[in-house]
Amino acid sequence: MAGSELTCEQLDCVHAALKGHNFSIFGEAGTGKSKVVSEICRRKGSDIKVICSTGIACEVFKGDNNLAYPAATVHSFLGVGTAKGSFDYVCRKGCSNPVVRKRILDAKCVVWDECSMGSARLLELFHEITSQIRVNLRPFGGMQCIIVGDRLQLKPVADKFDDGRPMFLSNLLPSLFPHTIKLTIVFRQNEGEVVYRNILRHVCIGRCDNETVEAILSLERKIQATWIKQFICISRTYSWMPTIVYL
């Protein structure tokens, strides 16, 4: 993939990465985030590693020859397992692992993909562990870090030790990532899907104009009674499912 194939927005991301900045890349589905990550990896070579919030997210980079190393989960990179336990306990667990210590000391740049599924706690653990291992109080111990994602995608999963706040709500975020580049050009949808793309965009931010409302109402249709019964049975089994709303 040649750099000339990238848009001006995407090239801005590549140039910022090559200059060593810590920054965030945000964009909705289809804006070419994975393409940008791949190009950054091609340019930086063995100096960069890709980590993802989940194992499924790592699958996107399988077979990508631009990556010098296979993508790994954040938890695996830090050696913290499921990160269950107190903040200090999880930090000690990561910092005491000799394999993790060498990995973090050798790393020059890390790209964290699908960061929207990473919690504020996980981001703060990442900063604390890398800073302690590198004995450096700068963001991530002086290691370059780039986060990539979509603010309107899936949220982190909460548990006993993690309240599930998105990393965007962390008090450390502005100091860790002082720069943000937003990708706005969507390539994945063809011209006939523009209406549906706009519907999704408006629904995600909770601001629907008259055109969007009319487009949604135009999709109204009768639903077979058998399907409704099946849905009600499923929603009773999984109490987290939303209540059925008829327009």
Coordinates of C-alpha atoms in Angstrom, one line a residue:
M1 CA 0.0 0.0 0.0
A2 CA 1.5 3.3 -1.0
G3 CA 1.2 6.4 1.0
S4 CA -0.3 8.2 -2.0
E5 CA -3.5 6.1 -1.6
L6 CA -4.2 7.7 1.8
T7 CA -6.4 10.8 2.3
C8 CA -5.0 14.0 3.8
E9 CA -6.6 13.0 7.2
Q10 CA -4.9 9.6 7.1
L11 CA -1.6 11.1 6.0
D12 CA -1.8 13.5 9.0
C13 CA -2.0 10.4 11.3
V14 CA 1.0 8.8 9.6
H15 CA 3.1 11.9 9.8
A16 CA 2.2 12.5 13.5
A17 CA 3.2 8.9 14.3
L18 CA 6.6 9.3 12.5
K19 CA 7.3 12.5 14.5
G20 CA 6.9 10.5 17.7
H21 CA 3.7 12.1 19.0
N22 CA 1.3 10.5 21.5
F23 CA -2.1 11.1 20.0
S24 CA -5.5 9.6 19.4
I25 CA -7.2 8.6 16.1
F26 CA -11.0 8.6 16.1
G27 CA -13.4 7.8 13.3
E28 CA -16.6 5.9 12.7
A29 CA -16.7 2.5 10.9
G30 CA -15.4 2.6 7.4
T31 CA -13.1 5.6 7.7
G32 CA -10.0 3.5 7.2
K33 CA -8.6 3.3 10.8
S34 CA -7.1 -0.2 10.3
K35 CA -5.6 1.0 7.0
V36 CA -3.9 3.9 8.8
V37 CA -2.5 1.5 11.5
S38 CA -1.1 -0.8 8.8
E39 CA 0.6 2.1 7.0
I40 CA 2.1 3.4 10.3
C41 CA 3.4 -0.1 10.9
R42 CA 4.9 -0.3 7.4
R43 CA 6.7 3.0 7.9
K44 CA 8.0 2.3 11.4
G45 CA 8.9 -1.3 10.9
S46 CA 10.1 -3.3 13.9
D47 CA 9.9 -0.2 16.2
I48 CA 6.1 -0.6 16.6
K49 CA 3.7 -3.1 18.2
V50 CA -0.1 -3.3 17.8
I51 CA -2.2 -4.2 20.8
C52 CA -6.0 -4.4 21.0
S53 CA -8.7 -4.3 23.7
T54 CA -9.9 -7.8 22.8
G55 CA -8.7 -10.9 21.0
I56 CA -11.4 -10.5 18.3
A57 CA -10.0 -7.1 17.5
C58 CA -6.6 -8.7 16.9
E59 CA -8.0 -10.8 14.2
V60 CA -8.3 -7.7 11.9
F61 CA -4.5 -7.7 11.6
K62 CA -3.9 -11.4 11.0
G63 CA -2.0 -11.8 7.7
D64 CA -1.0 -8.1 7.6
N65 CA 2.6 -8.2 6.4
N66 CA 3.1 -4.6 7.5
L67 CA 3.1 -5.7 11.1
A68 CA 6.6 -6.9 12.4
Y69 CA 4.9 -8.7 15.3
P70 CA 1.4 -10.3 15.7
A71 CA -1.2 -8.1 17.3
A72 CA -1.8 -9.0 21.0
T73 CA -4.3 -8.0 23.6
V74 CA -3.5 -5.2 26.1
H75 CA -3.8 -7.7 29.0
S76 CA -1.3 -10.0 27.3
F77 CA 1.1 -7.2 26.5
L78 CA 1.0 -6.1 30.2
G79 CA 1.1 -9.7 31.6
V80 CA -1.9 -8.9 33.9
G81 CA -4.2 -11.8 33.0
T82 CA -7.8 -10.7 33.6
A83 CA -6.6 -7.7 35.6
K84 CA -8.7 -8.8 38.6
G85 CA -7.5 -7.5 41.9
S86 CA -6.6 -4.1 43.4
F87 CA -4.8 -1.6 41.2
D88 CA -1.5 -2.0 43.1
Y89 CA -1.7 -5.8 43.0
V90 CA -2.2 -5.8 39.2
C91 CA 0.6 -3.3 38.7
R92 CA 3.0 -5.5 40.8
K93 CA 1.9 -8.6 38.8
G94 CA 2.9 -6.9 35.5
C95 CA 6.0 -5.2 36.7
S96 CA 7.4 -8.4 38.3
N97 CA 7.1 -10.5 35.1
P98 CA 10.6 -10.6 33.4
V99 CA 9.1 -11.3 30.0
V100 CA 6.8 -8.2 30.3
R101 CA 9.7 -6.1 31.6
K102 CA 11.8 -6.9 28.5
R103 CA 8.9 -6.4 26.2
I104 CA 8.1 -2.9 27.5
L105 CA 11.7 -1.8 27.8
D106 CA 12.3 -2.9 24.1
A107 CA 9.1 -1.2 22.8
K108 CA 9.5 2.1 21.1
C109 CA 5.9 2.6 20.0
V110 CA 2.6 0.9 20.7
V111 CA -0.7 1.4 18.8
W112 CA -3.8 0.5 20.8
D113 CA -6.6 -0.4 18.5
E114 CA -10.3 -0.5 19.4
C115 CA -9.5 1.6 22.4
S116 CA -13.2 2.4 23.0
M117 CA -13.5 -1.0 24.7
G118 CA -10.7 -0.2 27.0
S119 CA -11.6 1.2 30.4
A120 CA -10.2 4.2 32.2
R121 CA -8.7 1.8 34.7
L122 CA -7.0 -0.3 32.0
L123 CA -5.5 2.9 30.5
E124 CA -4.3 4.0 33.9
L125 CA -2.8 0.5 34.5
F126 CA -1.1 0.7 31.2
H127 CA 0.5 4.0 32.0
E128 CA 1.5 3.0 35.5
I129 CA 3.1 -0.3 34.6
T130 CA 5.0 1.1 31.6
S131 CA 6.2 4.1 33.7
Q132 CA 7.4 1.9 36.6
I133 CA 9.2 -0.6 34.4
R134 CA 10.9 2.2 32.3
V135 CA 11.6 4.2 35.5
N136 CA 10.3 7.3 33.8
L137 CA 7.4 9.5 34.9
R138 CA 6.6 10.8 31.4
P139 CA 3.5 9.3 29.7
F140 CA 4.0 5.6 29.4
G141 CA 7.5 5.9 30.6
G142 CA 8.6 7.8 27.5
M143 CA 7.3 5.1 25.1
Q144 CA 5.2 6.5 22.2
C145 CA 1.6 5.4 22.3
I146 CA -1.2 5.9 19.8
I147 CA -4.9 5.0 20.5
V148 CA -7.3 4.2 17.7
G149 CA -11.1 3.8 17.9
D150 CA -14.6 5.1 17.7
R151 CA -16.1 6.9 20.7
L152 CA -19.5 5.6 19.8
Q153 CA -18.7 1.9 19.7
L154 CA -18.9 -0.7 22.4
K155 CA -18.2 0.3 26.0
P156 CA -15.9 -1.6 28.4
V157 CA -17.3 -4.4 30.5
A158 CA -17.6 -3.5 34.2
D159 CA -16.7 -6.0 36.9
K160 CA -16.0 -6.0 40.7
F161 CA -12.6 -4.2 40.2
D162 CA -13.5 -2.0 37.2
D163 CA -16.4 0.3 37.0
G164 CA -16.4 0.2 33.2
R165 CA -15.9 3.9 32.6
P166 CA -14.5 4.4 29.1
M167 CA -10.9 5.5 28.9
F168 CA -12.1 8.8 27.4
L169 CA -13.4 9.7 30.9
S170 CA -10.0 9.2 32.6
N171 CA -8.5 12.3 34.2
L172 CA -5.1 11.3 32.7
L173 CA -6.3 11.2 29.1
P174 CA -5.6 14.9 28.1
S175 CA -2.0 14.7 29.4
L176 CA -1.3 11.2 27.9
F177 CA -2.8 12.1 24.5
P178 CA -2.6 15.9 23.9
H179 CA -3.4 15.6 20.2
T180 CA -6.5 14.1 18.4
I181 CA -7.0 13.4 14.7
K182 CA -10.5 12.7 13.5
L183 CA -11.1 10.6 10.3
T184 CA -14.4 11.8 8.7
I185 CA -14.4 10.3 5.2
V186 CA -16.3 7.0 5.1
F187 CA -15.3 4.6 2.3
R188 CA -17.0 1.3 3.3
Q189 CA -20.6 2.2 2.3
N190 CA -21.6 2.8 -1.3
E191 CA -23.8 5.6 -2.4
G192 CA -27.0 3.7 -1.9
E193 CA -26.2 3.2 1.8
V194 CA -25.6 6.9 2.6
V195 CA -29.1 7.3 4.1
Y196 CA -28.6 4.4 6.5
R197 CA -25.1 5.6 7.4
N198 CA -26.6 9.0 8.3
I199 CA -29.3 7.3 10.4
L200 CA -26.7 5.4 12.4
R201 CA -24.6 8.5 12.9
H202 CA -27.6 10.5 14.2
V203 CA -28.9 7.7 16.4
C204 CA -25.4 7.3 17.9
I205 CA -25.2 10.9 19.0
G206 CA -28.9 11.1 20.0
R207 CA -29.7 13.9 17.6
C208 CA -32.2 12.9 14.8
D209 CA -33.4 15.5 12.4
N210 CA -36.7 15.3 10.5
E211 CA -35.2 13.5 7.6
T212 CA -33.7 10.8 9.8
V213 CA -37.0 10.4 11.7
E214 CA -38.9 10.1 8.4
A215 CA -36.4 7.5 7.1
I216 CA -36.8 5.4 10.2
L217 CA -40.6 5.6 10.1
S218 CA -40.5 4.6 6.4
L219 CA -39.1 1.2 7.5
E220 CA -42.1 0.4 9.6
R221 CA -43.6 -3.0 8.7
K222 CA -45.8 -5.7 10.2
I223 CA -43.9 -8.3 12.2
Q224 CA -45.1 -11.9 12.3
A225 CA -46.7 -12.9 15.7
T226 CA -44.4 -16.0 16.0
W227 CA -41.3 -13.8 15.7
I228 CA -42.6 -11.5 18.5
K229 CA -43.3 -14.4 20.8
Q230 CA -39.7 -15.7 20.2
F231 CA -38.3 -12.3 20.9
I232 CA -40.3 -11.9 24.1
C233 CA -39.0 -15.3 25.3
I234 CA -35.4 -14.3 24.6
S235 CA -35.8 -10.9 26.3
R236 CA -37.2 -12.6 29.4
T237 CA -34.1 -14.9 29.4
Y238 CA -31.7 -12.0 29.0
S239 CA -33.0 -9.2 31.2
W240 CA -30.5 -6.7 29.8
M241 CA -32.3 -6.6 26.4
P242 CA -34.3 -3.5 25.7
T243 CA -38.0 -3.2 25.9
I244 CA -39.9 -3.6 22.6
V245 CA -41.0 -0.2 21.3
Y246 CA -43.6 0.0 18.6
L247 CA -43.6 3.1 16.4

